[in-house]
Coordinates of C-alpha atoms in Angstrom, one line a residue:
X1 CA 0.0 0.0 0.0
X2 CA 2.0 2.9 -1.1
X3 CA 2.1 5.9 1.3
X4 CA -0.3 9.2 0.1
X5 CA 0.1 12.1 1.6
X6 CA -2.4 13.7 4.5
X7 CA -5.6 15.0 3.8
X8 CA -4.9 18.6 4.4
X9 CA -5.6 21.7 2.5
X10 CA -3.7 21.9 -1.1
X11 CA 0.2 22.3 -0.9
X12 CA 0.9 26.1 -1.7
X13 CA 4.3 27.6 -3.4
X14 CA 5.9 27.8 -0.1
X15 CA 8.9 25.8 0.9
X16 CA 7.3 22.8 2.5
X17 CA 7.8 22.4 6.3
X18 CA 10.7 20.1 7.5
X19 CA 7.5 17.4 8.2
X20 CA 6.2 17.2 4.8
X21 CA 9.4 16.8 3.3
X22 CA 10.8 13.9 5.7
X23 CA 7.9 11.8 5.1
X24 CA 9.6 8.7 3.5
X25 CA 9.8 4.5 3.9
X26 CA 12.9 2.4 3.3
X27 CA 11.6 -1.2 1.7
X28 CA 13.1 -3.8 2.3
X29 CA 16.6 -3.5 0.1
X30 CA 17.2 -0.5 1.3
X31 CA 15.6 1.6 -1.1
X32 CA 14.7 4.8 -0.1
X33 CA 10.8 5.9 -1.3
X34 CA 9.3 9.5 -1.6
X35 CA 5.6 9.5 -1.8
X36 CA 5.1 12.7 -3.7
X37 CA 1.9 12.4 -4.7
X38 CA 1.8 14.4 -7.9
X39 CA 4.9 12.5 -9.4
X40 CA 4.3 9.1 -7.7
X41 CA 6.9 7.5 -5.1
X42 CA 10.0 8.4 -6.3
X43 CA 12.7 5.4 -5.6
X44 CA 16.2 6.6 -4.4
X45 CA 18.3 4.1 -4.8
X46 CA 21.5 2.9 -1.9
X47 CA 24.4 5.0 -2.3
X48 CA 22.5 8.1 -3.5
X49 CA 23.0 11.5 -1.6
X50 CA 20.1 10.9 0.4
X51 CA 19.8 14.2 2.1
X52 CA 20.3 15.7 -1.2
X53 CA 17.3 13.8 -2.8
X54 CA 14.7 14.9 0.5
X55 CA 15.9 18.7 -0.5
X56 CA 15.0 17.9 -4.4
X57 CA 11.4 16.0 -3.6
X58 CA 10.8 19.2 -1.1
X59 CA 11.3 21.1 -4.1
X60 CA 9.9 19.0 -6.7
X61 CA 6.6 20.4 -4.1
X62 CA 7.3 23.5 -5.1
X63 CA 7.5 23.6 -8.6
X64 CA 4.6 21.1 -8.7
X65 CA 2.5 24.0 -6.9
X66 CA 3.9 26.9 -9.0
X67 CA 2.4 25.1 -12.6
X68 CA -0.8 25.9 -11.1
X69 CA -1.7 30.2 -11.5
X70 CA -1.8 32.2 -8.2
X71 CA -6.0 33.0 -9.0
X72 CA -6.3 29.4 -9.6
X73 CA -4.7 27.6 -6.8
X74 CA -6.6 29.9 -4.8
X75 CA -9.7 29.5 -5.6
X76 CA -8.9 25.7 -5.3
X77 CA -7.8 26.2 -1.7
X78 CA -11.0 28.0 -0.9
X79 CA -12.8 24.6 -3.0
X80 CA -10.9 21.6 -1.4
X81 CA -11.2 23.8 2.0
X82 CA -15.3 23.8 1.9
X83 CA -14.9 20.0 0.5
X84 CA -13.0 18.9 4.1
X85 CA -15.5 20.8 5.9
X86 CA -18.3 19.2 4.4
X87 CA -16.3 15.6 4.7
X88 CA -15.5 16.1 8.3
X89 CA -18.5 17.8 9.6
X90 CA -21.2 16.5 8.1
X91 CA -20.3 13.1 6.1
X92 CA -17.8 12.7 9.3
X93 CA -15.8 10.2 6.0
X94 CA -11.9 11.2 5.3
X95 CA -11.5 13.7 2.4
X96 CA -9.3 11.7 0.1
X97 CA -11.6 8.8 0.2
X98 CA -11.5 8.3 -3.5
X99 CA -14.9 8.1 -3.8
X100 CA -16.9 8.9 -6.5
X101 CA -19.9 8.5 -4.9
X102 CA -19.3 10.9 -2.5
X103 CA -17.9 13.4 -4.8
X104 CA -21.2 13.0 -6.3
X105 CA -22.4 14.0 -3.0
X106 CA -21.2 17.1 -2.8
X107 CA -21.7 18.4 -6.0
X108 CA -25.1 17.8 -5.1
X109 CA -24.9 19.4 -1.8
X110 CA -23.3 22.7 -3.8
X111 CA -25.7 23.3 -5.9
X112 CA -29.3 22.4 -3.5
X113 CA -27.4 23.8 -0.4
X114 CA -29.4 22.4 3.1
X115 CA -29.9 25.1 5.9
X116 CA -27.2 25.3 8.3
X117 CA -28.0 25.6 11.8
X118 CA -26.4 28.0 14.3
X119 CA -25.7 27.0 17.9
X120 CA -29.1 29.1 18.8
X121 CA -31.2 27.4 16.6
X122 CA -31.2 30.0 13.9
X123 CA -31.1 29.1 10.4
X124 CA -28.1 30.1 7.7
X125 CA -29.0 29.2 4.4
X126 CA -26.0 29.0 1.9
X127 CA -26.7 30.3 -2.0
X128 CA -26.1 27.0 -4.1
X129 CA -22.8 28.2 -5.8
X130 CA -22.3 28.9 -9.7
X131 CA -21.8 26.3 -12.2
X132 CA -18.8 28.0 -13.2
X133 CA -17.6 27.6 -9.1
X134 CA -19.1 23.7 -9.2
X135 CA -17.1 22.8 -12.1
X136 CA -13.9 24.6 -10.4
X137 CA -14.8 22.7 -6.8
X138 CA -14.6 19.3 -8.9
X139 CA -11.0 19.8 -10.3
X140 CA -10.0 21.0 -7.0
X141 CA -11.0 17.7 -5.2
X142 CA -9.7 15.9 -8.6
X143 CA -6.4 17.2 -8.2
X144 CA -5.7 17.2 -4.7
X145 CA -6.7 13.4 -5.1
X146 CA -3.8 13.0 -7.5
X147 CA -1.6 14.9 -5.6
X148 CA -2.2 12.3 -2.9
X149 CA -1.0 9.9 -5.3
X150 CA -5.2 8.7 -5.5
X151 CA -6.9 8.1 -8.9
X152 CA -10.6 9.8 -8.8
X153 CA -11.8 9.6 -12.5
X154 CA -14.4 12.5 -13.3
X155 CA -16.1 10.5 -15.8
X156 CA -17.2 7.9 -13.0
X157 CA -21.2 7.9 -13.7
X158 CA -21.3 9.1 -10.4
X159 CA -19.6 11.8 -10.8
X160 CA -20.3 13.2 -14.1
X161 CA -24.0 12.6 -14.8
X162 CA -24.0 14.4 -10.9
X163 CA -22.2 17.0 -13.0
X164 CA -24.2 16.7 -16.3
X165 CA -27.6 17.0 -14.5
X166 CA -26.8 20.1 -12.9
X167 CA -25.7 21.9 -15.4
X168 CA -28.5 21.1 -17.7
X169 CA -31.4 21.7 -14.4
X170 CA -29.9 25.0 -14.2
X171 CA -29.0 26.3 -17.9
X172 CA -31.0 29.2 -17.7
X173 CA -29.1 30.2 -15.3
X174 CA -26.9 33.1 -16.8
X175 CA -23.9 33.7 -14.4
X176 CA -22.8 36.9 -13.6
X177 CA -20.7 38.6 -15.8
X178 CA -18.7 41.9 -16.4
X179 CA -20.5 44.7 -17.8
X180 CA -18.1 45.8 -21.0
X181 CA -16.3 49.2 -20.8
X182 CA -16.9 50.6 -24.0
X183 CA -14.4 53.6 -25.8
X184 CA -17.4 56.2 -24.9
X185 CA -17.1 55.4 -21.3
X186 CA -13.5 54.7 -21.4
X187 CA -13.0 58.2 -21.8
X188 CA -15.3 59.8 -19.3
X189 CA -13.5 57.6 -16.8
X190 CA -10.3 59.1 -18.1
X191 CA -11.6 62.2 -17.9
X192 CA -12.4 61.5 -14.1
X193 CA -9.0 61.0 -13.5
X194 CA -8.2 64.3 -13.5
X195 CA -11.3 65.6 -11.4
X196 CA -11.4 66.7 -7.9
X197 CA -8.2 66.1 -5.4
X198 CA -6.8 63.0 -8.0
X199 CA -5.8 66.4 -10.5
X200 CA -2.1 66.2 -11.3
X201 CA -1.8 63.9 -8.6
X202 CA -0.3 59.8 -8.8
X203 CA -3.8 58.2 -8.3
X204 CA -5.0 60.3 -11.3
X205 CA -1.4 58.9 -13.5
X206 CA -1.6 55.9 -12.2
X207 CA -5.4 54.9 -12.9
X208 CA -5.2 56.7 -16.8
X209 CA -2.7 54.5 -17.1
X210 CA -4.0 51.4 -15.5
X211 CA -7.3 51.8 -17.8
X212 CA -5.2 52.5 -21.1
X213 CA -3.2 49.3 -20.7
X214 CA -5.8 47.2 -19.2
X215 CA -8.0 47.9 -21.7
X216 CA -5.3 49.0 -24.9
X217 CA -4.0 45.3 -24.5
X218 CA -6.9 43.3 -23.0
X219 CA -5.6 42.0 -20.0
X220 CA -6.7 40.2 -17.0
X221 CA -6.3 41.5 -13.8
X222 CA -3.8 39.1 -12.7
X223 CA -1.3 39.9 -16.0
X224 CA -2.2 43.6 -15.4
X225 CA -0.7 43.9 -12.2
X226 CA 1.9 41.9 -12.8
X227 CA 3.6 44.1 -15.3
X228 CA 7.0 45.5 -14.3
X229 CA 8.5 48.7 -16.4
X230 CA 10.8 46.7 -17.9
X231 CA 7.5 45.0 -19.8
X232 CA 6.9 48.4 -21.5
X233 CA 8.9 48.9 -23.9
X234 CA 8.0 52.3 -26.2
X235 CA 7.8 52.3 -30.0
X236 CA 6.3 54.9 -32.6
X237 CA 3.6 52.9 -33.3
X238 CA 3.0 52.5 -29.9
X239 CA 3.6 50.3 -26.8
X240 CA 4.8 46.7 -26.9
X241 CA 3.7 44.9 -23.7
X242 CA 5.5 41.5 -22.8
X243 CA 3.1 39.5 -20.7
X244 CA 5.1 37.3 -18.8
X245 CA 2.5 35.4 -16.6
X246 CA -0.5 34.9 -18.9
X247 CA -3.6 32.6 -18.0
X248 CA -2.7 30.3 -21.0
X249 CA 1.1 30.8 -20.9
X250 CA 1.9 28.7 -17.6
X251 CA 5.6 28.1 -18.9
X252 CA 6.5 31.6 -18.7
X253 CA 7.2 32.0 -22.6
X254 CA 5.7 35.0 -23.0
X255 CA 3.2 37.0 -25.2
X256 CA 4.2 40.5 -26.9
X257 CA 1.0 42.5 -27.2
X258 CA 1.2 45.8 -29.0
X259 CA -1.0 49.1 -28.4
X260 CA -1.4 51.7 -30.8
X261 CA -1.5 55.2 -30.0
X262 CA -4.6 56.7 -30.6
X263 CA -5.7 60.1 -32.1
X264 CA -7.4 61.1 -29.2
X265 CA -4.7 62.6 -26.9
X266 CA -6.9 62.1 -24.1
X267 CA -6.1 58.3 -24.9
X268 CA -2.5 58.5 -25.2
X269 CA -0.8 55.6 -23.7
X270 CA 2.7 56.7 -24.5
X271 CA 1.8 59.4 -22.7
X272 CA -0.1 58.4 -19.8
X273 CA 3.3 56.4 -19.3
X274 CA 5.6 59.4 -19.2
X275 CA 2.8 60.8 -16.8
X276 CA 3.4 58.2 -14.2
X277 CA 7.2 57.0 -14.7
X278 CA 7.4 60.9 -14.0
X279 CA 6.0 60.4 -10.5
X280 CA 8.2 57.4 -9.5
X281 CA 11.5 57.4 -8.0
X282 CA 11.9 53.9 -8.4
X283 CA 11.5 53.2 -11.9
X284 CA 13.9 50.4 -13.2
X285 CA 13.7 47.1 -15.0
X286 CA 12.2 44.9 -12.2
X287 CA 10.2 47.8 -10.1
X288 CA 6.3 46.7 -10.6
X289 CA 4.4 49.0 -12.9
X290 CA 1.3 49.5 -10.4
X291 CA 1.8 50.1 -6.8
X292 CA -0.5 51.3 -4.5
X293 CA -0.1 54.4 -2.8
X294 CA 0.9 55.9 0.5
X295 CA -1.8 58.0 2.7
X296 CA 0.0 61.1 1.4
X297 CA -1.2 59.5 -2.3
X298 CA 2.6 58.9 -3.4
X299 CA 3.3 56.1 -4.8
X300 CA 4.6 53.6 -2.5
X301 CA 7.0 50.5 -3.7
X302 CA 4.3 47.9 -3.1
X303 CA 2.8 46.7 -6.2
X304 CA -0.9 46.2 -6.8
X305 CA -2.9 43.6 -6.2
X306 CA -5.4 42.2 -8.6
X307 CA -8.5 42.5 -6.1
X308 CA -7.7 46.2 -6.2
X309 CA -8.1 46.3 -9.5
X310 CA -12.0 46.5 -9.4
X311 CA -12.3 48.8 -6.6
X312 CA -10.2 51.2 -8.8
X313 CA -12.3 50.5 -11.9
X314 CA -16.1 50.7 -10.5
X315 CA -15.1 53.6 -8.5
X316 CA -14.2 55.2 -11.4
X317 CA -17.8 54.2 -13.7
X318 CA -19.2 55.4 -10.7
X319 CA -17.7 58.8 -10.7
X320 CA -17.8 59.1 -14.6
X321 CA -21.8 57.8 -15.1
X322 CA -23.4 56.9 -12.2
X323 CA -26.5 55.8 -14.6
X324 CA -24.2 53.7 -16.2
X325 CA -23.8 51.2 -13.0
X326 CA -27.5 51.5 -12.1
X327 CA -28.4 50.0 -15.4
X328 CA -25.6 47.2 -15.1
X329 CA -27.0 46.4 -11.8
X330 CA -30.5 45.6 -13.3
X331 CA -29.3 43.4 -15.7
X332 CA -27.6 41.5 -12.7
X333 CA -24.1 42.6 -14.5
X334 CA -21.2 44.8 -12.8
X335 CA -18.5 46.4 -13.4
X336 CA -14.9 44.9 -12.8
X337 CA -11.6 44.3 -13.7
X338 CA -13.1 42.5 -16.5
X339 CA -14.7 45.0 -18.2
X340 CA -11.7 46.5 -19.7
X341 CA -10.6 43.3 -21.1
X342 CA -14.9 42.5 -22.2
X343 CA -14.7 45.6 -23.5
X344 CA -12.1 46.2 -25.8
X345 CA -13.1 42.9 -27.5
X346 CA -17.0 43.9 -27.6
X347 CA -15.6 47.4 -29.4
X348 CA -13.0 45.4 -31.5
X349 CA -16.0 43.5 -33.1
X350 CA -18.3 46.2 -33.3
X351 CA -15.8 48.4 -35.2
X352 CA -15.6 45.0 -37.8
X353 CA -12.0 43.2 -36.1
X354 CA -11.8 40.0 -37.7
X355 CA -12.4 36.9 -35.6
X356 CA -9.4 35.5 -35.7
X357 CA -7.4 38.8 -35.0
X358 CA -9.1 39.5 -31.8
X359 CA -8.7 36.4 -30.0
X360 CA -5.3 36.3 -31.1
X361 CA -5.1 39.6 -29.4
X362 CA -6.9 38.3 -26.4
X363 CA -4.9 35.2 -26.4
X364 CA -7.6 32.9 -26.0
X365 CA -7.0 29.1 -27.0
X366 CA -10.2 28.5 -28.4
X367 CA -12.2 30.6 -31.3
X368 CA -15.8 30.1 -29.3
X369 CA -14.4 31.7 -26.3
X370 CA -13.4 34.8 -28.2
X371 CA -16.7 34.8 -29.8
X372 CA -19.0 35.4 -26.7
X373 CA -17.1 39.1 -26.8
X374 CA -18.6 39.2 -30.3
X375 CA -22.7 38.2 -30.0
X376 CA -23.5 42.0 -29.7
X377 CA -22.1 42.4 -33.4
X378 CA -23.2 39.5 -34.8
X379 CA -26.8 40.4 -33.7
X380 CA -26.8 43.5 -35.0
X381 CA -25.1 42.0 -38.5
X382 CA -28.0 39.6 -39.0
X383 CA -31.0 41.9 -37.6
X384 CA -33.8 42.2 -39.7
X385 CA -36.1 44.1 -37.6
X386 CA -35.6 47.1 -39.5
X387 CA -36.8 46.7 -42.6
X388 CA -39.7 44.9 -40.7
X389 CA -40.4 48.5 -39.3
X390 CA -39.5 50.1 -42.5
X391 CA -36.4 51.7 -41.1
X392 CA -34.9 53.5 -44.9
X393 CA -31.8 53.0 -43.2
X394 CA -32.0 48.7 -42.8
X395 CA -30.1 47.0 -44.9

């Protein structure tokens, strides 16, 4: 029975602690065996450095950690977190289990959510979670069952007509999603920037600039604050971006993403850049592009961090057109760090971008992806409702 490692919470990119690494067995010929879970038990044979092979398996932790993305492994720790809960609490089974039926379970128990009770006798009743956060919940559980060195296959009938059925019993369901920042109110947000105390000032630099790039180059929150100056490099044409940590680049190649100046000054990247390098006495190669700022509002050396990102931006839709939120809201949409990226596509297509172009642009693996940015233009391109109404201008 080979060892697996403990049912505990998902390994983060941390060194692990002296405990995790030592755990090991010597078989019987002296073999030395590190159950690593992701990679198997590694076999170190007699004469081998052995104290150097505990430090590489420690690391081999590490590395295994790190090929996941910093959004992602969190939002598994939060998953497989709930999933122990749930196992310890209620089931009162052991997490790792390798049970389909049970993961079946708790699907189940995500989506039709039973009151929990307080100690007073009051009743808490939990939302059922997205099907987006279900499907994320089961590859958490998946993969910290292979880590453990456990098979759990997610096409067990169990597990995936579980899966299946939920998705179909709620496919009406629309989940929430980023209103898109369109160039029209791109530029009253710019144009906020520069009102009240923010005039002249680093949070009024540093947000034009923010919304230029995270809109210019369509980037997730994650890649947007995780730019450092020497990512920007400036060209007549414009700025060339070099997105180091992308969502689909998990090797750290790389993606070069150009934005073009534009006519209106107002939307001046190049510009906006000089603005806020102006304001920074730290600027060099590895010095992060966003930081947040001190309570005097100069710019401190901390960088950003992603959940700022959507403070900054609804703040700033708030400021610019109030009305503009309200009607978000009543289409159960927001506005987030998304928007910029949703945005920029939704105006690409609407200005006639090819397909192909844009989701190259977005870096996006798949072509469907890339054309949910596109529906409102291909609604309007196929609309016929005009010359129904006998609109002269229909075509």
């Amino acid at each position: 029975m080979p060892t697996v490692l403990p049912p505990t919470a998902l390994p983060s990119a941390a060194s692990p602690s002296a405990e995790e690494s030592a755990r090991w067995r010597v078989e019987a010929d002296g073999t030395l065996v590190f159950p690593t879970g992701l990679f198997g038990d590694l076999r170190v044979p007699q004469g081998a450095d052995r104290a150097e092979a505990e430090r590489l398996i420690a690391r081999a932790h590490v590395f295994a950690a790190q090929s996941l993305a910093d959004n992602t492994r969190r939002a598994y720790r939060v998953a497989w977190e709930r999933y122990t809960v749930w196992c310890t609490h209620v089931m009162n089974v052991a997490p790792l289990s390798g049970d389909p039926g049970l993961i079946g379970m708790h699907l189940t128990a995500l989506a039709d959510p039973q009151p929990v009770r307080r100690p007073d006798g009051t009743a808490i009743m939990p939302k059922p979670l997205a099907r987006k956060s279900i499907r994320v919940a089961l590859d958490a559980i998946a993969m910290a069952h292979r880590w453990a060195g456990l098979h759990l296959p997610k096409d067990h009938p169990s597990i995936a007509l579980v899966f299946d059925g939920i998705l179909r019993g709620r496919a009406g369901e629309e989940e929430r999603k980023a209103e898109p920042i369109k160039r029209g109110l791109l530029k009253a947000m710019i144009a906020a920037t520069r009102e009240g105390p923010a005039e002249g000032g680093a949070r009024g630099a540093r947000d034009r600039l923010l919304l230029l790039i995270g809109w210019g180059a369509a980037l997730r929150r994650s890649e947007l604050v995780a730019l450092d100056f020497g990512d920007c490099q400036e060209s007549p044409r414009g700025l060339l971006l070099t997105i180091c940590r992308a969502k689909g680049d998990q090797r750290g190649e790389g993606a070069l993403v150009g934005i073009e100046r534009a006519a209106d000054p107002e939307l001046d990247v190049l510009k906006a850049l000089g603005d806020w390098r102006q304001l920074r006495d730290d600027v060099d190669h590895h010095a992060p592009l966003f930081v947040s700022l001190r309570r005097n509002g100069m710019p401190s050396g901390q960088r950003l961090t992603d959940r700022s990102v959507p403070d900054i931006v609804a703040g700033l839709v708030c400021k610019a057109d109030p009305e503009a939120s309200r009607q978000a809201a009543l289409r159960g949409r927001s506005f987030s760090g998304h928007s910029l990226r949703a945005g920029f596509a939704t105006e690409a297509g609407n200005a006639g971008a090819d397909l192909h172009k844009v989701m190259k642009h977005l870096r996006h693996s798949k072509s469907e992806t890339t054309a949910a940015y596109l529906r409102e233009r291909d609604v309007w391109a196929t609309a016929i409702t005009g010359l129904a109404f006998g609109n002269p201008d229909a075509q």
